[in-house]
XYZ file of N, CA, C and O in Angstrom:
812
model
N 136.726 89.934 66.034
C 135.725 90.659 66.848
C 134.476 89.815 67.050
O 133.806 89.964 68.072
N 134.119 88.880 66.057
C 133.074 88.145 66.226
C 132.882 87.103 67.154
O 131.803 86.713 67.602
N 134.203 86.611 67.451
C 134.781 85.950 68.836
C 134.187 86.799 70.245
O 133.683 86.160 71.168
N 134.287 88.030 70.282
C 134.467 88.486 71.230
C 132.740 88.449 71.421
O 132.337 87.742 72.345
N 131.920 89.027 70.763
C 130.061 89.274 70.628
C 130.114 87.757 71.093
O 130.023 87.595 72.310
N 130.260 86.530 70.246
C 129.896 85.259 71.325
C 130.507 84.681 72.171
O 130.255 83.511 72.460
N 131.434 85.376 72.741
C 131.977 85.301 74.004
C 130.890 86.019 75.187
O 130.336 85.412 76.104
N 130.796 87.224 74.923
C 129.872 87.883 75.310
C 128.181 87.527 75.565
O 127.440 87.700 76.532
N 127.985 86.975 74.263
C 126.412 86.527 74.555
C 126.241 84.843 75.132
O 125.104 84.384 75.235
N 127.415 84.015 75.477
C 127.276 82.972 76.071
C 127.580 83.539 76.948
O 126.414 83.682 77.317
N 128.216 84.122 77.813
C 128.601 84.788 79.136
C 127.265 85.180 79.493
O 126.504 84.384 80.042
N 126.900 86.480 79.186
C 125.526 86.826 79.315
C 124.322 86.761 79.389
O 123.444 87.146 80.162
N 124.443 85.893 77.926
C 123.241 84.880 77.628
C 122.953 83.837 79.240
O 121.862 83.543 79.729
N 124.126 83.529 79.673
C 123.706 82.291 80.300
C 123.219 82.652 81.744
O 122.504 81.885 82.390
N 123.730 84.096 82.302
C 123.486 84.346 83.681
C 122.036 84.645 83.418
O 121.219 84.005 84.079
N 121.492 85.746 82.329
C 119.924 85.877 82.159
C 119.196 84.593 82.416
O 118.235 84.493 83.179
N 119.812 83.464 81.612
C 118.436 82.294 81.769
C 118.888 81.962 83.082
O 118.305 80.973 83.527
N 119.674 82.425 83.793
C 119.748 81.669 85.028
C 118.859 82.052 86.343
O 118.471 81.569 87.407
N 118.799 83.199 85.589
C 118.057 84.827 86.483
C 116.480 84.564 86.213
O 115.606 84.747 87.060
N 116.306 84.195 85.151
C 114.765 84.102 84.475
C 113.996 82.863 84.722
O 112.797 82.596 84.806
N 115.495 81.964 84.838
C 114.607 80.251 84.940
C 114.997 79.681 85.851
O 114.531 78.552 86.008
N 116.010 80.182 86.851
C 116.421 79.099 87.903
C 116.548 80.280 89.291
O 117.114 80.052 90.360
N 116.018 81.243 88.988
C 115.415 82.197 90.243
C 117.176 82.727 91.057
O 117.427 82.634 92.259
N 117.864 83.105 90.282
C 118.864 83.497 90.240
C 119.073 85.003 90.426
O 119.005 85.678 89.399
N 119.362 85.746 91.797
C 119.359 86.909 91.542
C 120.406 87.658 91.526
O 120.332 88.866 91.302
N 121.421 87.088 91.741
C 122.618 87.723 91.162
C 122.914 88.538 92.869
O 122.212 88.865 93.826
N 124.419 88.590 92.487
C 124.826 89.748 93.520
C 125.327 91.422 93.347
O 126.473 91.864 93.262
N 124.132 92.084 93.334
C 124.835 93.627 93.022
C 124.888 94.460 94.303
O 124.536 94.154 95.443
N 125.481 95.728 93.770
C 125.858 96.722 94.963
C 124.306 97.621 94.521
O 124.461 98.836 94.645
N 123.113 97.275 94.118
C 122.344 98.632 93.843
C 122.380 99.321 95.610
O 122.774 98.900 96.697
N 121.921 100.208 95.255
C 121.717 101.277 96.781
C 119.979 101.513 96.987
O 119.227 102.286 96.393
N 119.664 100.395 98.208
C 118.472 100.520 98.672
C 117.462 101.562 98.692
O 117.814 102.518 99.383
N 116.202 101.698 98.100
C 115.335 102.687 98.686
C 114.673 102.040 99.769
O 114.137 100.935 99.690
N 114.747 103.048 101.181
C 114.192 102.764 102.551
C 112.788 103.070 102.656
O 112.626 104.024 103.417
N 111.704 102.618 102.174
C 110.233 103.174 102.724
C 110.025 103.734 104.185
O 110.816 103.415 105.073
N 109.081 104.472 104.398
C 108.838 104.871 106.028
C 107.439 104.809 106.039
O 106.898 104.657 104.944
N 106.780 104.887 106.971
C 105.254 104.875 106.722
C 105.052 106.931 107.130
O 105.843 107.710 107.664
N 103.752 107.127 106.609
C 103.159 108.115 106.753
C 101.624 107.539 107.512
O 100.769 106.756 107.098
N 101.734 108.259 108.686
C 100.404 108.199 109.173
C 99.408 109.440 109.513
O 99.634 110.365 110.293
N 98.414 109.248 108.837
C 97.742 110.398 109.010
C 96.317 110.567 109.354
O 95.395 110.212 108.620
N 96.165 111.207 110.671
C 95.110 110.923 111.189
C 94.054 112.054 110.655
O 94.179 113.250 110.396
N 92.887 111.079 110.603
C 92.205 112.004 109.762
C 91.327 113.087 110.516
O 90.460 113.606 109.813
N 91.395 113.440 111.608
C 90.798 114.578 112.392
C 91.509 115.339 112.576
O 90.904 116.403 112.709
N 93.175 115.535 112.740
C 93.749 116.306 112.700
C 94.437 116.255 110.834
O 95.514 116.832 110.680
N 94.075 115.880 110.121
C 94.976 116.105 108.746
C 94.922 117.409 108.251
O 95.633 117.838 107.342
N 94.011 118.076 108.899
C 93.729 119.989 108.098
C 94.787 120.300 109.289
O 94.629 121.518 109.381
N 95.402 120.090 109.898
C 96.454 121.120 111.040
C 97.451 120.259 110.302
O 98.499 120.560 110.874
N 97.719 119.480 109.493
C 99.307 119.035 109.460
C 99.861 118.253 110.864
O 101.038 118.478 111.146
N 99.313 117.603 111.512
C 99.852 117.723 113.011
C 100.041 115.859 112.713
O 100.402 115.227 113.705
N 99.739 114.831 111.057
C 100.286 113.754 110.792
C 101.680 113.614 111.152
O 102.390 114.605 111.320
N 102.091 112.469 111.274
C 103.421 112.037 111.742
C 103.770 111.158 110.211
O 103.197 110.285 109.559
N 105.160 112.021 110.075
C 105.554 111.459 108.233
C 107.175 111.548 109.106
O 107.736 112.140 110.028
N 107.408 110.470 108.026
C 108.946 110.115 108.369
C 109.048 109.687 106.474
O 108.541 108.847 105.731
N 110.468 111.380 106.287
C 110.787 111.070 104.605
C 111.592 110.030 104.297
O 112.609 109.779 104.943
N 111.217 109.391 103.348
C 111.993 108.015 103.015
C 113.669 108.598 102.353
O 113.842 109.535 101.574
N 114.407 107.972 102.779
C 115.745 107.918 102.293
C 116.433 107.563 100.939
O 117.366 106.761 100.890
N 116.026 108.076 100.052
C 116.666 108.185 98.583
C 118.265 107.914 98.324
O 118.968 108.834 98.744
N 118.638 107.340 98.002
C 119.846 106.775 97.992
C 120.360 106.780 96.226
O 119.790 106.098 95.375
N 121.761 107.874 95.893
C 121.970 107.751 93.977
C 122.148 106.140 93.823
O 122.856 105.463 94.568
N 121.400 105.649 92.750
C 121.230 104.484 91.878
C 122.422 104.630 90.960
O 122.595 105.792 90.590
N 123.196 103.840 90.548
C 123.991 103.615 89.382
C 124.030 102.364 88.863
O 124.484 101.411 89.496
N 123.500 102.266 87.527
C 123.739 101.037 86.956
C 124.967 99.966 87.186
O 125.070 98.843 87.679
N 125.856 100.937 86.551
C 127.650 100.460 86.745
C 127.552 99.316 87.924
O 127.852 98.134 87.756
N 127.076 99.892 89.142
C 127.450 99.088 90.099
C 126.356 97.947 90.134
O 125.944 97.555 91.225
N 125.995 97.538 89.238
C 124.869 96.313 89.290
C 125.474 95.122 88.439
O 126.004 95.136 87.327
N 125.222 94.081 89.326
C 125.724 93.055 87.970
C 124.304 92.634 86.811
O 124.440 92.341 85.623
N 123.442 92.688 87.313
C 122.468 92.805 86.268
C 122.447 93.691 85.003
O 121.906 93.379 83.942
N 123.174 94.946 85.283
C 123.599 95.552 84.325
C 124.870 94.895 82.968
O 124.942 95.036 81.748
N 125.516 94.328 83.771
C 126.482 93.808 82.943
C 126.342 92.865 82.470
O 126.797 92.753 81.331
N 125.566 91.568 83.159
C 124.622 90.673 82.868
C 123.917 90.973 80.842
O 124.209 90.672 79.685
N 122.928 91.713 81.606
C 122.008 92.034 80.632
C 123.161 92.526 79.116
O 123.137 91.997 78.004
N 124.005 93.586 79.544
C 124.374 94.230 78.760
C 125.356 93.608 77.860
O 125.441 93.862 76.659
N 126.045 92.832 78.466
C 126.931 91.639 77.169
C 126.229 91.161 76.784
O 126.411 91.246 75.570
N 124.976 90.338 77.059
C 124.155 89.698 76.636
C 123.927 90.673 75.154
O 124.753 90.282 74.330
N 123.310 91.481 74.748
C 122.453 92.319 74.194
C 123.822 92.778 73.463
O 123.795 92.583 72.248
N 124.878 93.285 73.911
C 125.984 93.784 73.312
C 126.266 92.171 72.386
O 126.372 92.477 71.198
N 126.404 90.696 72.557
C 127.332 89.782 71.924
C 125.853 89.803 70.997
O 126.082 89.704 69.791
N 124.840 89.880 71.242
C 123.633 89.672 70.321
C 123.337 90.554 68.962
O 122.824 90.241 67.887
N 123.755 91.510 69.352
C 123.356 92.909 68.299
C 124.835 92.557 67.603
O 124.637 92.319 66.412
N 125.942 92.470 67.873
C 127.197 92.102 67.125
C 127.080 91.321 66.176
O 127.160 91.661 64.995
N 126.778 89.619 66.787
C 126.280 88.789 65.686
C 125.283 89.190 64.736
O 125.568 89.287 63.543
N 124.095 89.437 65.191
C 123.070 89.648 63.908
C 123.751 90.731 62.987
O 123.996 90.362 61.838
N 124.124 92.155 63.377
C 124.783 93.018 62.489
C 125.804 92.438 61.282
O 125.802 92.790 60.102
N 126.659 91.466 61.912
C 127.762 91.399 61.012
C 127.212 90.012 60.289
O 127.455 89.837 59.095
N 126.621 89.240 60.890
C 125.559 88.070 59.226
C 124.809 89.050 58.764
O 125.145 89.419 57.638
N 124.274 89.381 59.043
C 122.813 90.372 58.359
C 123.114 91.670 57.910
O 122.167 92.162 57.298
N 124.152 92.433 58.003
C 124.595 93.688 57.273
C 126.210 93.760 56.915
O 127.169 94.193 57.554
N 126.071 93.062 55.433
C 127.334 93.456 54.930
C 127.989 94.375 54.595
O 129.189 94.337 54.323
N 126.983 95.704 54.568
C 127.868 97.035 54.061
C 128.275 97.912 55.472
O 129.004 98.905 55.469
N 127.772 97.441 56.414
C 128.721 97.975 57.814
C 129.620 97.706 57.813
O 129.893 96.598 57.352
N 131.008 98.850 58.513
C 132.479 98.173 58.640
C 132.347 97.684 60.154
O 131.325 98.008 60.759
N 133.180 97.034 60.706
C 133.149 96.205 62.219
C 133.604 97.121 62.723
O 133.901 96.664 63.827
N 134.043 98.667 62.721
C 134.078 99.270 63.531
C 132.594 100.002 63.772
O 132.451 100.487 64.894
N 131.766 100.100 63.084
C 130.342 100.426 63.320
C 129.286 99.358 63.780
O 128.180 99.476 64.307
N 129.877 98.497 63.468
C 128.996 96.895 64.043
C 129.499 97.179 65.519
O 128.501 97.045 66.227
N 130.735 97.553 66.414
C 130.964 97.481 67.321
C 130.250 98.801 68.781
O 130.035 98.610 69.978
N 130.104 99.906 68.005
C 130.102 101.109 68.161
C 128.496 101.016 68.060
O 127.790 101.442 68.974
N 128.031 100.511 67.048
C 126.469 100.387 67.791
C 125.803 99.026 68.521
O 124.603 98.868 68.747
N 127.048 97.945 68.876
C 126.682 96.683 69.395
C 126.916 97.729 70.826
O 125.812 97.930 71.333
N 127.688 98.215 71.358
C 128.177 99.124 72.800
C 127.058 99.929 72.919
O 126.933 100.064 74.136
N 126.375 100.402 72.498
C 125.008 101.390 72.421
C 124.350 100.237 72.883
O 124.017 99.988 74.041
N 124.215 99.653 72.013
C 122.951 98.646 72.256
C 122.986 98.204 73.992
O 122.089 98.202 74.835
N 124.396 97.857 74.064
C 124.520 97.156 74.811
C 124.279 97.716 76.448
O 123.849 97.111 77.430
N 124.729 99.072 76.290
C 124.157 100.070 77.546
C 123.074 100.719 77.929
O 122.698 101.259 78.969
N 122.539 100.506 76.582
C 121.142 101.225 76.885
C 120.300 99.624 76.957
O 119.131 99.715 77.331
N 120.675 98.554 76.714
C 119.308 97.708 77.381
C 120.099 97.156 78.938
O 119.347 96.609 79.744
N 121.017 97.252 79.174
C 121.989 96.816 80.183
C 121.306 97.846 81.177
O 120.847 97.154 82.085
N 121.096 98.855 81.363
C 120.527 100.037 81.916
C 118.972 100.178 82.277
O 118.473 100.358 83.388
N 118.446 100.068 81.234
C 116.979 99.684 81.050
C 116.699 98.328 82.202
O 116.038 98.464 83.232
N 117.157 97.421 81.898
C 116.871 96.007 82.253
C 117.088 95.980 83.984
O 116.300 95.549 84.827
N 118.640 96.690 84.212
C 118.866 96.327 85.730
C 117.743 97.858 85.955
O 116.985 97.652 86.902
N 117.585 98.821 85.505
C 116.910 99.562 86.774
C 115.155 99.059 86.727
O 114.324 99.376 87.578
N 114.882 98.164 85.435
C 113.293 97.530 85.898
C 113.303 97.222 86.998
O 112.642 97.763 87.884
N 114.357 95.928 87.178
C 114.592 94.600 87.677
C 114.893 95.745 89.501
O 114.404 95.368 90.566
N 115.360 96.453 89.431
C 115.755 97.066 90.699
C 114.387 98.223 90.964
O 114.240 98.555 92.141
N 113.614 98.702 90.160
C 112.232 99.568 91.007
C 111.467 98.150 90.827
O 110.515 98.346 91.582
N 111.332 97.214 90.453
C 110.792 96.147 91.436
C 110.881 95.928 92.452
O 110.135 96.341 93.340
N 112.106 95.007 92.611
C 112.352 94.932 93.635
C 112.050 95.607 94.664
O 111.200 95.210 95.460
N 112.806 96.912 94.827
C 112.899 98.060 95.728
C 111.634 98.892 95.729
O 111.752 99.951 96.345
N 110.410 98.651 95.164
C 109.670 99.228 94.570
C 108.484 99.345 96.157
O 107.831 98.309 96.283
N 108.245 100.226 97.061
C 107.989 100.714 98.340
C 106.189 100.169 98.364
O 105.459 100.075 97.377
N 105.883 99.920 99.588
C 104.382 99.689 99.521
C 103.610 100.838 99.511
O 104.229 101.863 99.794
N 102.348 100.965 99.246
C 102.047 102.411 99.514
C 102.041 102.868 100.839
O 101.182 102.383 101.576
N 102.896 103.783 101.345
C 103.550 104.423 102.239
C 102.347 105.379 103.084
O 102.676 105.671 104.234
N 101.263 105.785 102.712
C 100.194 106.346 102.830
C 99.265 105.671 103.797
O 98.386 105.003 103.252
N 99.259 105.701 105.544
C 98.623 104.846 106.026
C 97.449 105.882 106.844
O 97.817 106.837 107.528
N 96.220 105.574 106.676
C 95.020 106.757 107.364
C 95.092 105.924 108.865
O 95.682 104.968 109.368
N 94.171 106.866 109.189
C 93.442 106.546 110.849
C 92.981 105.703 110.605
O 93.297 104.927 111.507
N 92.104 104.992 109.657
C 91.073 104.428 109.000
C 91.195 102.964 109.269
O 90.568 102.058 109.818
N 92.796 103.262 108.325
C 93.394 101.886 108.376
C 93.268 101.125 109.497
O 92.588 100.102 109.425
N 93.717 101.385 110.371
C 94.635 101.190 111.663
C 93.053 100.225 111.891
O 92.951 99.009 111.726
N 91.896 101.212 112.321
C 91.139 100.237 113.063
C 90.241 99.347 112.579
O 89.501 99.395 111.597
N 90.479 98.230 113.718
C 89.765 96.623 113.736
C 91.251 95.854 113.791
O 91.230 94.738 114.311
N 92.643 96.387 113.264
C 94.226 96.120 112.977
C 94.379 95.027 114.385
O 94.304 95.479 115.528
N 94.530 94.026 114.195
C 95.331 93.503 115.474
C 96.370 93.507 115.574
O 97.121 93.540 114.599
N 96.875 93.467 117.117
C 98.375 93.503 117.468
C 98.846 93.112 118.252
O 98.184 92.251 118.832
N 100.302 93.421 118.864
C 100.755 92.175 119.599
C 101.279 93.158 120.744
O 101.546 94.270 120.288
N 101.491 93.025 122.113
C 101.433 93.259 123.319
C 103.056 93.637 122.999
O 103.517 92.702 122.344
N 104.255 94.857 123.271
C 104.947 94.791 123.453
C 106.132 95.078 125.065
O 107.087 94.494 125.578
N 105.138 96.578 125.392
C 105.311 96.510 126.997
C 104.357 96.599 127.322
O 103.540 97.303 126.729
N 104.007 95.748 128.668
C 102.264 95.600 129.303
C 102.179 96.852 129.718
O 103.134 97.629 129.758
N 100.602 97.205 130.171
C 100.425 98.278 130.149
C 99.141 97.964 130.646
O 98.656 96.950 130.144
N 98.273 98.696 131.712
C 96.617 98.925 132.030
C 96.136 100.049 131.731
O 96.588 100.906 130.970
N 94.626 100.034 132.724
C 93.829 101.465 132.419
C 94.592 102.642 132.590
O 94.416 103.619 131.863
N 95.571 102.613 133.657
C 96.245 103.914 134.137
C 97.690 103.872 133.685
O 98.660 104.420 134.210
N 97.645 103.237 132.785
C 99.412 103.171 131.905
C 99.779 103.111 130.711
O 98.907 102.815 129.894
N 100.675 103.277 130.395
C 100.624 103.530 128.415
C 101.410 102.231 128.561
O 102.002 101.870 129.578
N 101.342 101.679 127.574
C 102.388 100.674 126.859
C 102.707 100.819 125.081
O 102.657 101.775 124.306
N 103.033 99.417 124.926
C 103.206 99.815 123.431
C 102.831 98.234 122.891
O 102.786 97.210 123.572
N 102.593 98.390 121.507
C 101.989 97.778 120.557
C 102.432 97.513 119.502
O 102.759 98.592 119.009
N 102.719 96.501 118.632
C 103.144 96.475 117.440
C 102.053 95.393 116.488
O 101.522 94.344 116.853
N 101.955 96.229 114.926
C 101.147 96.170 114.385
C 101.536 96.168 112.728
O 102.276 97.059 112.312
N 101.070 95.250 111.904
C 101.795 94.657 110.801
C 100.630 95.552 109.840
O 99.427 95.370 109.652
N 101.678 96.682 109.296
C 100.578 97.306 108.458
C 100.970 97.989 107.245
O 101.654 98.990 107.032
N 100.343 97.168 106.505
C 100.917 97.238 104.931
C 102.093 96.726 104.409
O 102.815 97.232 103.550
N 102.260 95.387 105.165
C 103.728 94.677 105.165
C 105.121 95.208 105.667
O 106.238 94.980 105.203
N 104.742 95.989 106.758
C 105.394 96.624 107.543
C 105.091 96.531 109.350
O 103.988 96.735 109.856
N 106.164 96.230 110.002
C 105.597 96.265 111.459
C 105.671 97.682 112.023
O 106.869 97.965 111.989
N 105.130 98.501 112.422
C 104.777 99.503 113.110
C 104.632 99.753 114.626
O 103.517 99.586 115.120
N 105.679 100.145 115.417
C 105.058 100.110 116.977
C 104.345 101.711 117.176
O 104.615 102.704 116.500
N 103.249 101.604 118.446
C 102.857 102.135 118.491
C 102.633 102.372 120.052
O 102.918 101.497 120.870
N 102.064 103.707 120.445
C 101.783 103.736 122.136
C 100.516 103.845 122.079
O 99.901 104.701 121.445
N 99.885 102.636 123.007
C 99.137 101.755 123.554
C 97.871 102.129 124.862
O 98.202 102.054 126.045
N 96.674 102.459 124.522
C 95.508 103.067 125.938
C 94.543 101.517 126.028
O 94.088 100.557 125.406
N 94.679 102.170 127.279
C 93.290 101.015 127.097
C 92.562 101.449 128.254
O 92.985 101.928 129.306
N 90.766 101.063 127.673
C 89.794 101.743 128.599
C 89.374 100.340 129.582
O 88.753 100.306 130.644
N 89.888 99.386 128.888
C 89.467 98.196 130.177
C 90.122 97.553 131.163
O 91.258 97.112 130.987
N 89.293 97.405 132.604
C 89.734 97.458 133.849
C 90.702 96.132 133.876
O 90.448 95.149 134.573
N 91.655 96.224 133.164
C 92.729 94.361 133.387
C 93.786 95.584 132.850
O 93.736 96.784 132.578
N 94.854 94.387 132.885
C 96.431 94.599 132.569
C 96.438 93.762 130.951
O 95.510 93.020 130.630
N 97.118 93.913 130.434
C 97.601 93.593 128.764
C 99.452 92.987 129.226
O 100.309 93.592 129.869
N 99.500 91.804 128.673
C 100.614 91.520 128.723
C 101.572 91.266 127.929
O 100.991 90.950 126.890
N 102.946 91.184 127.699
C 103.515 90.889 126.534
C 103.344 90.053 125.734
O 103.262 88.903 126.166
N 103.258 90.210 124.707
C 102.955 88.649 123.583
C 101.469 88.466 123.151
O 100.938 87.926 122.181
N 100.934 89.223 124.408
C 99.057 89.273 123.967
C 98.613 89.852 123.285
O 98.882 91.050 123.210
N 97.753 89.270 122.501
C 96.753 89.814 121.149
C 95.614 90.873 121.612
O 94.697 90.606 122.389
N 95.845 92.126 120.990
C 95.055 92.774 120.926
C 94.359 93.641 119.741
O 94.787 93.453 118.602
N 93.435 94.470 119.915
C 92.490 94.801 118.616
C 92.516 96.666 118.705
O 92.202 97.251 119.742
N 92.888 97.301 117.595
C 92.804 98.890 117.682
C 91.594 99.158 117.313
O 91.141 98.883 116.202
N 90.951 99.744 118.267
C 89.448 100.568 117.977
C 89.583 102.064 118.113
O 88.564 102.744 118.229
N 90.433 102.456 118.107
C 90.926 104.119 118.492
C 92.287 105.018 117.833
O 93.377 104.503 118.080
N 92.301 105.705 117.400
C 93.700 106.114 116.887
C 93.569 107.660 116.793
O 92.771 108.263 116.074
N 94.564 108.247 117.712
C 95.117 109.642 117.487
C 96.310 110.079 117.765
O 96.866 109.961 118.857
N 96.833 110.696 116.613
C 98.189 110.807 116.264
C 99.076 109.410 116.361
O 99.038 108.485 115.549
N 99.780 109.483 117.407
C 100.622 107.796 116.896
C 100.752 107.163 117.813
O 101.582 106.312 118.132
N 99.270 107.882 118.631
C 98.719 106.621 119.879
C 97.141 105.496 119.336
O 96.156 105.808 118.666
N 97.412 104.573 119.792
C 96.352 103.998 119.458
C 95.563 103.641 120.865
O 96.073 103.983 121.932
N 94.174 102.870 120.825
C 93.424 102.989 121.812
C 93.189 101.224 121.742
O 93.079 100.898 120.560
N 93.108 100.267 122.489
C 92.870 99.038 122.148
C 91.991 98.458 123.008
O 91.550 99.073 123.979
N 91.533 96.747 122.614
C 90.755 96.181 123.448
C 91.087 94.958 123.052
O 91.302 94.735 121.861
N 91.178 93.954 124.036
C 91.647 92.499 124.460
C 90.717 91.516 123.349
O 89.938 92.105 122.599
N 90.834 89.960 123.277
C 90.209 89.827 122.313
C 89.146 88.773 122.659
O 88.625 87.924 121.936
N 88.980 89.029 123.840
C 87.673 88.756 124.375
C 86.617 89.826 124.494
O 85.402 89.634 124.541
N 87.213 90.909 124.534
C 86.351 92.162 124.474
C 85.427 91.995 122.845
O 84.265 92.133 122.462
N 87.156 91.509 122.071
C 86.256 92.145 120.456
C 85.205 90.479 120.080
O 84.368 90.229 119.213
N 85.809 89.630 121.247
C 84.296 88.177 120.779
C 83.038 88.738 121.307
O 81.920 88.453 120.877
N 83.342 89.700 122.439
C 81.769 89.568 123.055
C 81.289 90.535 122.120
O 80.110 90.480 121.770
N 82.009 91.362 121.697
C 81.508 92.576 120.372
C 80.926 92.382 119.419
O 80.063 93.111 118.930
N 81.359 91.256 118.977
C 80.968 90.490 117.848
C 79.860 89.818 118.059
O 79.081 89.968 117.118
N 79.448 89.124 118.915
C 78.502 87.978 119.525
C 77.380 89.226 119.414
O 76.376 89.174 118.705
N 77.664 90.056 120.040
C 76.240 91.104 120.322
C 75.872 91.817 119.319
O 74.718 92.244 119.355
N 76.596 92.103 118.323
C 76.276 92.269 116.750
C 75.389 91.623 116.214
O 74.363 92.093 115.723
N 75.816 90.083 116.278
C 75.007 89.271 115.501
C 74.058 88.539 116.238
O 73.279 87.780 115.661
């Protein structure tokens, strides 16, 4: 049986340092959590009338992780060895029976850290607030008398959005623009010559 624990903890042992020191992340089946953003404008937030999209929860199971198994021989060939040098009045069927404990409960522990990292959502919570001064990028042109749309990198997330504008030109695709306006999950913008001369007259 003692064969089998360092079979186990060189197996194990070796994918961890591979994971820890050579940026190794292994290939598992975990099941993604999907973030969504919540936007909530803060003049209408007492009517509820925010736009929330619920994120998609998906069952987690260890089993299907190789980090789990990883970790868990590891910790299973480890607790084997030390038990059976270091406690002679255990029989090897109890050295085994709590090396398998050991071995699932840090096998378990370890991949679901390693996975709410990972998967671990930005804060999902985005105000009116946020949004403005936000630059963004031109997606369908659009003028004074037309909506278009906008996309906007917010909170490490791209966000499109529908697009006003109070100044007398056209906005074209690919062009940089600046949100000074936001209600509900329209925004209000201005070109970025608008926001230099804004600036200039500030200071």
């Amino acid at each position: 049986m003692e064969s089998a624990y360092v079979l186990c903890l060189i197996i194990g042992g070796a994918f961890v340092a591979l994971s820890a020191f050579a940026g190794l992340d292994g290939v598992d089946f975990d099941q993604d959590f999907e973030p969504d953003l919540e936007i909530i404008d803060q003049e209408n937030k007492k009517d509820n009338t925010s736009i929330y999209h619920q994120p998609r929860r998906r069952l987690w199971l260890p089993f299907f992780s190789l980090k789990f198994w990883t970790f868990g021989s590891c910790f299973f060939g480890l607790t084997g060895i030390l038990l059976s040098n270091l406690s002679t009045s255990l029989s090897p069927t109890i050295i085994a029976i709590i090396s398998i404990i050991v071995g699932i409960l840090c096998g378990t522990i370890m991949a679901y850290v390693l996975y709410t990292l990972k998967n671990r959502p930005a804060d999902s919570l985005v105000r009116s607030d946020d949004l403005l001064g936000l630059s963004g990028t031109v997606e369908i042109p659009f003028d004074k008398n037309s909506k278009g749309k906008i996309r906007v990198n917010v909170k490490e997330s791209m966000v499109a959005f529908i697009a006003f504008t109070e100044e007398n030109r056209e906005f074209t695709r690919g062009e940089k623009v600046f949100i000074v306006g936001v209600e509900n999950n329209r925004v209000w913008i201005v070109s970025q010559d608008w926001m230099a001369r804004s600036s200039e007259g500030k200071s």
